[in-house]
Short mmCIF file of C-alpha atoms in Angstrom, two decimals:
data_model
loop_
_atom_site.label_atom_id
_atom_site.label_comp_id
_atom_site.label_asym_id
_atom_site.label_seq_id
_atom_site.Cartn_x
_atom_site.Cartn_y
_atom_site.Cartn_z
CA MET A 10 0.00 0.00 0.00
CA ASN A 11 1.17 3.52 -0.76
CA ARG A 12 2.34 4.94 2.55
CA ALA A 13 0.40 8.13 1.99
CA SER A 14 -2.86 6.39 1.13
CA PRO A 15 -4.26 6.14 4.71
CA LEU A 16 -3.67 9.87 5.09
CA GLN A 17 -5.39 10.60 1.81
CA ALA A 18 -8.38 8.44 2.66
CA HIS A 19 -8.72 9.76 6.22
CA PRO A 20 -7.12 13.22 6.66
CA ARG A 21 -4.96 13.49 9.78
CA GLY A 22 -5.60 9.86 10.58
CA ARG A 23 -9.33 10.16 11.20
CA VAL A 24 -11.35 7.14 10.22
CA LYS A 25 -14.78 6.39 8.88
CA ARG A 26 -17.45 5.57 11.42
CA GLY A 27 -17.39 1.89 12.24
CA LEU A 28 -13.76 1.44 11.12
CA ASP A 29 -10.63 1.74 13.24
CA ALA A 30 -7.40 3.50 12.28
CA ARG A 31 -6.15 0.21 10.88
CA GLY A 32 -9.17 0.06 8.55
CA ARG A 33 -10.82 -2.82 10.41
CA ARG A 34 -14.44 -3.05 11.47
CA THR A 35 -14.87 -1.97 15.07
CA ILE A 36 -17.02 -3.84 17.60
CA PRO A 37 -19.49 -1.82 19.69
CA LEU A 38 -18.22 -1.75 23.27
CA LEU A 39 -21.35 -3.27 24.84
CA SER A 40 -21.30 -6.14 22.34
CA ALA A 41 -17.62 -6.75 22.98
CA VAL A 42 -18.17 -6.87 26.75
CA LEU A 43 -21.13 -9.26 26.42
CA LEU A 44 -19.15 -11.53 24.13
CA ALA A 45 -16.25 -11.54 26.56
CA LEU A 46 -18.49 -12.44 29.48
CA MET A 47 -20.19 -15.21 27.54
CA ALA A 48 -16.88 -16.65 26.43
CA GLY A 49 -15.54 -16.41 29.97
CA CYS A 50 -18.22 -18.72 31.29
CA ALA A 51 -17.36 -21.28 28.64
CA ALA A 52 -13.59 -21.17 28.86
CA PRO A 53 -12.33 -21.72 32.42
CA GLY A 54 -8.65 -21.58 33.24
CA GLY A 55 -6.22 -19.04 34.69
CA SER A 56 -7.20 -16.14 36.93
CA PHE A 57 -9.54 -13.27 36.25
CA ASP A 58 -8.24 -9.98 37.68
CA THR A 59 -9.40 -6.39 38.00
CA PRO A 60 -7.44 -3.15 38.41
CA GLU A 61 -7.68 -1.59 41.87
CA VAL A 62 -7.15 2.16 41.49
CA VAL A 63 -4.46 3.68 43.70
CA ARG A 64 -4.47 7.17 42.16
CA SER A 65 -5.60 8.89 39.00
CA PHE A 66 -3.93 11.67 37.03
CA PRO A 67 -4.71 13.87 34.01
CA HIS A 68 -3.87 12.54 30.55
CA ASP A 69 -3.92 14.41 27.25
CA PRO A 70 -7.29 13.53 25.64
CA GLY A 71 -5.74 14.18 22.24
CA ALA A 72 -3.11 11.46 22.71
CA TYR A 73 -3.83 8.33 20.67
CA THR A 74 -1.71 6.19 22.99
CA GLN A 75 0.19 3.34 21.35
CA GLY A 76 3.16 2.78 23.65
CA LEU A 77 3.87 3.66 27.29
CA LEU A 78 6.72 3.15 29.76
CA LEU A 79 7.95 4.59 33.05
CA HIS A 80 11.58 5.54 33.71
CA GLU A 81 12.98 7.50 36.65
CA GLY A 82 9.61 8.93 37.56
CA LEU A 83 8.67 10.08 34.06
CA LEU A 84 6.38 8.54 31.47
CA TYR A 85 7.45 8.08 27.87
CA GLU A 86 4.58 7.77 25.43
CA SER A 87 4.26 6.94 21.74
CA THR A 88 1.12 8.24 20.04
CA GLY A 89 -0.30 7.20 16.69
CA ARG A 90 -2.45 8.18 13.70
CA TYR A 91 -1.05 9.51 10.47
CA GLY A 92 -0.15 13.16 10.76
CA GLU A 93 -0.47 13.08 14.57
CA SER A 94 2.16 10.56 15.73
CA THR A 95 4.60 11.71 18.40
CA LEU A 96 7.17 10.64 20.97
CA ARG A 97 6.60 12.32 24.33
CA GLU A 98 8.05 12.72 27.79
CA VAL A 99 5.24 13.25 30.28
CA ASP A 100 5.00 14.23 33.96
CA PRO A 101 2.67 11.51 35.32
CA ARG A 102 1.46 13.70 38.20
CA THR A 103 0.09 16.51 36.01
CA GLY A 104 -0.15 14.98 32.55
CA GLU A 105 2.03 17.83 31.25
CA VAL A 106 3.98 17.02 28.09
CA LEU A 107 7.54 18.04 28.96
CA ARG A 108 9.10 17.20 25.60
CA GLN A 109 7.69 16.07 22.30
CA ILE A 110 8.84 15.32 18.78
CA ALA A 111 6.53 14.70 15.84
CA LEU A 112 6.95 11.88 13.35
CA ASP A 113 6.74 12.56 9.65
CA SER A 114 3.12 12.30 8.49
CA VAL A 115 3.83 9.11 6.53
CA TYR A 116 4.52 7.25 9.79
CA PHE A 117 1.99 5.85 12.28
CA GLY A 118 3.62 5.61 15.73
CA GLU A 119 3.22 2.35 17.64
CA GLY A 120 4.91 0.45 20.51
CA LEU A 121 7.75 1.89 22.59
CA ALA A 122 10.56 0.33 24.64
CA ARG A 123 13.61 1.56 26.54
CA VAL A 124 16.97 -0.18 26.19
CA GLU A 125 19.41 1.53 28.58
CA ASN A 126 19.65 5.14 27.31
CA ARG A 127 17.78 4.49 24.06
CA LEU A 128 14.10 4.64 23.22
CA ILE A 129 12.90 2.42 20.36
CA GLN A 130 9.62 3.39 18.70
CA LEU A 131 7.81 1.12 16.24
CA THR A 132 5.75 2.23 13.28
CA TRP A 133 2.66 0.37 12.12
CA LYS A 134 2.94 -0.53 8.42
CA GLU A 135 6.13 1.28 7.46
CA GLY A 136 8.60 -1.37 8.66
CA ARG A 137 10.75 1.16 10.49
CA ALA A 138 11.71 1.46 14.15
CA PHE A 139 13.25 4.75 15.23
CA VAL A 140 15.93 4.89 17.91
CA TYR A 141 16.30 8.00 20.09
CA ASP A 142 18.68 9.13 22.80
CA ILE A 143 16.52 9.38 25.92
CA GLU A 144 18.36 12.44 27.22
CA SER A 145 18.32 14.58 24.07
CA PHE A 146 15.39 13.04 22.15
CA GLU A 147 17.64 13.10 19.09
CA GLN A 148 17.25 10.23 16.64
CA VAL A 149 20.42 8.15 16.77
CA GLY A 150 19.47 5.22 14.53
CA GLU A 151 16.71 3.12 13.03
CA PHE A 152 15.90 -0.52 12.32
CA GLU A 153 13.88 -2.25 9.63
CA TYR A 154 11.51 -5.21 9.97
CA ASP A 155 9.16 -7.04 7.63
CA THR A 156 6.01 -7.35 9.75
CA GLU A 157 3.54 -4.80 11.05
CA GLY A 158 4.66 -3.08 14.24
CA TRP A 159 2.23 -3.07 17.18
CA GLY A 160 3.66 -3.55 20.69
CA LEU A 161 7.20 -3.56 22.09
CA CYS A 162 8.83 -4.07 25.49
CA TYR A 163 12.29 -4.94 26.85
CA ASP A 164 12.87 -7.47 29.64
CA GLY A 165 16.53 -6.63 30.25
CA GLU A 166 17.76 -9.28 27.81
CA VAL A 167 15.62 -9.25 24.68
CA LEU A 168 12.92 -7.16 23.07
CA TRP A 169 9.42 -8.64 22.78
CA MET A 170 7.30 -7.47 19.87
CA THR A 171 3.80 -8.00 18.49
CA SER A 172 2.44 -7.54 14.98
CA GLY A 173 -1.29 -8.03 15.56
CA SER A 174 -1.14 -11.81 15.31
CA HIS A 175 -0.98 -14.42 18.10
CA MET A 176 2.84 -14.36 18.10
CA LEU A 177 5.27 -12.80 20.57
CA TYR A 178 8.53 -12.21 18.72
CA ARG A 179 11.95 -11.97 20.37
CA ARG A 180 14.41 -9.46 18.90
CA ASP A 181 18.00 -8.48 19.61
CA PRO A 182 18.04 -5.14 21.49
CA ASP A 183 21.17 -3.95 19.66
CA THR A 184 20.52 -5.08 16.09
CA PHE A 185 16.75 -5.76 16.13
CA ALA A 186 17.48 -9.12 14.50
CA LEU A 187 14.69 -11.66 14.89
CA LEU A 188 15.68 -14.27 17.49
CA GLY A 189 12.53 -16.38 17.45
CA GLY A 190 9.03 -16.27 18.81
CA VAL A 191 6.40 -18.01 20.86
CA PRO A 192 2.71 -18.47 19.98
CA VAL A 193 0.35 -17.09 22.63
CA THR A 194 -2.45 -19.47 23.57
CA ARG A 195 -5.29 -19.74 26.02
CA ASN A 196 -6.49 -23.27 26.76
CA GLY A 197 -4.69 -24.36 23.60
CA ASN A 198 -6.34 -21.74 21.37
CA PRO A 199 -4.42 -18.85 19.77
CA VAL A 200 -4.91 -15.39 21.26
CA ARG A 201 -4.74 -12.88 18.42
CA GLN A 202 -4.48 -9.11 18.09
CA LEU A 203 -1.90 -8.72 20.85
CA ASN A 204 -1.17 -5.02 21.04
CA GLU A 205 0.79 -2.74 23.41
CA LEU A 206 3.17 -4.60 25.75
CA GLU A 207 4.87 -4.34 29.13
CA CYS A 208 7.58 -6.75 30.32
CA VAL A 209 7.45 -7.61 34.04
CA GLY A 210 9.63 -10.44 35.34
CA PRO A 211 8.64 -13.78 33.77
CA HIS A 212 5.55 -12.27 32.17
CA VAL A 213 4.56 -10.06 29.28
CA TYR A 214 1.38 -8.03 29.67
CA ALA A 215 -0.49 -7.34 26.42
CA ASN A 216 -3.46 -5.16 25.58
CA LEU A 217 -5.99 -6.90 23.35
CA PHE A 218 -6.82 -4.72 20.36
CA GLN A 219 -10.29 -3.09 20.35
CA THR A 220 -10.97 -4.11 23.96
CA ASP A 221 -10.40 -2.87 27.51
CA ARG A 222 -8.72 -6.16 28.42
CA ILE A 223 -5.14 -7.14 29.20
CA VAL A 224 -3.66 -10.63 29.24
CA ARG A 225 -0.70 -11.75 31.35
CA ILE A 226 1.46 -14.16 29.36
CA ASP A 227 4.11 -16.61 30.55
CA LYS A 228 6.82 -15.58 28.11
CA ARG A 229 8.53 -18.99 28.25
CA THR A 230 5.48 -20.97 27.17
CA GLY A 231 3.20 -18.37 25.60
CA SER A 232 0.33 -19.45 27.86
CA VAL A 233 -2.11 -16.81 29.09
CA VAL A 234 -2.14 -17.15 32.87
CA ALA A 235 -4.48 -14.27 33.71
CA GLU A 236 -6.80 -11.73 32.17
CA ILE A 237 -7.46 -8.24 33.50
CA ASP A 238 -10.81 -6.61 32.74
CA ALA A 239 -10.38 -2.82 32.90
CA THR A 240 -13.79 -1.77 31.57
CA ALA A 241 -14.76 -0.29 34.95
CA LEU A 242 -11.95 2.28 34.83
CA ILE A 243 -14.05 4.52 32.60
CA PRO A 244 -17.55 4.92 34.07
CA GLU A 245 -20.65 5.04 31.90
CA GLY A 246 -20.89 8.43 30.24
CA GLY A 247 -17.21 9.17 30.79
CA ARG A 248 -15.83 7.42 27.72
CA PRO A 249 -14.84 9.48 24.67
CA SER A 250 -17.28 9.18 21.79
CA ASP A 251 -14.59 7.92 19.41
CA PRO A 252 -15.14 4.13 18.97
CA GLU A 253 -11.37 3.59 19.09
CA ALA A 254 -11.03 5.06 22.58
CA VAL A 255 -10.17 1.77 24.29
CA LEU A 256 -7.51 0.78 26.79
CA ASN A 257 -4.02 0.92 25.31
CA GLY A 258 -1.03 1.72 27.46
CA ILE A 259 0.65 -0.26 30.23
CA ALA A 260 3.65 0.95 32.23
CA TYR A 261 5.07 -0.80 35.32
CA ASP A 262 6.62 0.88 38.37
CA PRO A 263 8.91 -1.68 40.07
CA ASN A 264 9.34 0.54 43.14
CA SER A 265 5.66 0.50 44.08
CA GLU A 266 4.80 -2.67 42.13
CA THR A 267 1.94 -0.79 40.51
CA PHE A 268 0.91 -0.24 36.90
CA TYR A 269 0.01 2.91 35.00
CA LEU A 270 -2.89 2.40 32.60
CA THR A 271 -4.52 4.70 30.08
CA GLY A 272 -6.24 4.47 26.72
CA LYS A 273 -6.42 6.04 23.31
CA LEU A 274 -7.86 9.54 23.73
CA TRP A 275 -8.50 9.01 27.45
CA ARG A 276 -8.33 12.11 29.65
CA THR A 277 -7.21 10.07 32.69
CA MET A 278 -4.16 8.01 33.60
CA PHE A 279 -4.66 5.45 36.38
CA GLU A 280 -2.13 3.99 38.80
CA VAL A 281 -3.47 0.55 39.72
CA ARG A 282 -2.76 -2.80 41.29
CA PHE A 283 -4.08 -5.97 39.71
CA VAL A 284 -6.15 -8.01 42.16
CA THR A 285 -7.91 -11.33 41.65
CA ALA A 286 -11.65 -10.91 41.31
CA PRO A 287 -13.70 -12.37 44.22
CA THR A 288 -15.49 -14.74 41.83
CA SER A 289 -13.53 -15.81 38.80
CA ALA A 290 -15.35 -16.52 35.57
CA GLY A 291 -12.15 -17.80 34.01
CA ILE A 292 -10.28 -16.35 31.10
CA SER A 293 -12.49 -15.22 28.26
CA GLY A 294 -12.05 -16.22 24.65
CA ASN A 295 -11.29 -14.02 21.66
#
């Protein structure tokens, strides 16, 4: 596809009603929740968790969040949509954007990871990952890859990456060379549309595209060991009208053992703990 074609079809990354920014048919939120609950009753296994809110903070409601991480008390955020994609440094207490650089309008920003003093930002369909110095925000390199770019996180040894499929790919943090991958499954069935990622110990946390759900994955086996339902974070009437305004953004704070969660176009960032629901319905299907 011509790189400029999404921009031509939908100026500044806006999409037709009923389609997401990736050109796929969206699912009404209520229908998605009902389907998830129905599938949960039929597919036991693993734990079913909910986010317990510790604090909430302002978040830029114009930020189409695609990648999020926490480092030394500051949030680093990748935002998407053609003509609107950015890399940002954000004060989590106020939501203030302290620094920001804009991507060229032919690029759609996606997942973000930190490797020592470098930030690596994926792009969706352009096959390019940009490397920045975290202190100066200057671009210091770039990598190429032959899949779509969705989520990215670094576990201290390797990068983990998603492309919208059911695969978690391992990549070299210095060369971005593909090292292998593991299929993600739940009760033996593939879990597709893995999106933004966060690496925490032996697990990878992944947003599920077009939903307010997160899965916790054993990165050695690819098995989903828990699902987090975050639909209650945004109360009825408080959700943006854009159908794409779903959960997307996970950052972990190892000092407090809490997570920062937000969504595309959300005006709030939440600091949460994941707790097991009093009655578990099991892990829902796709």
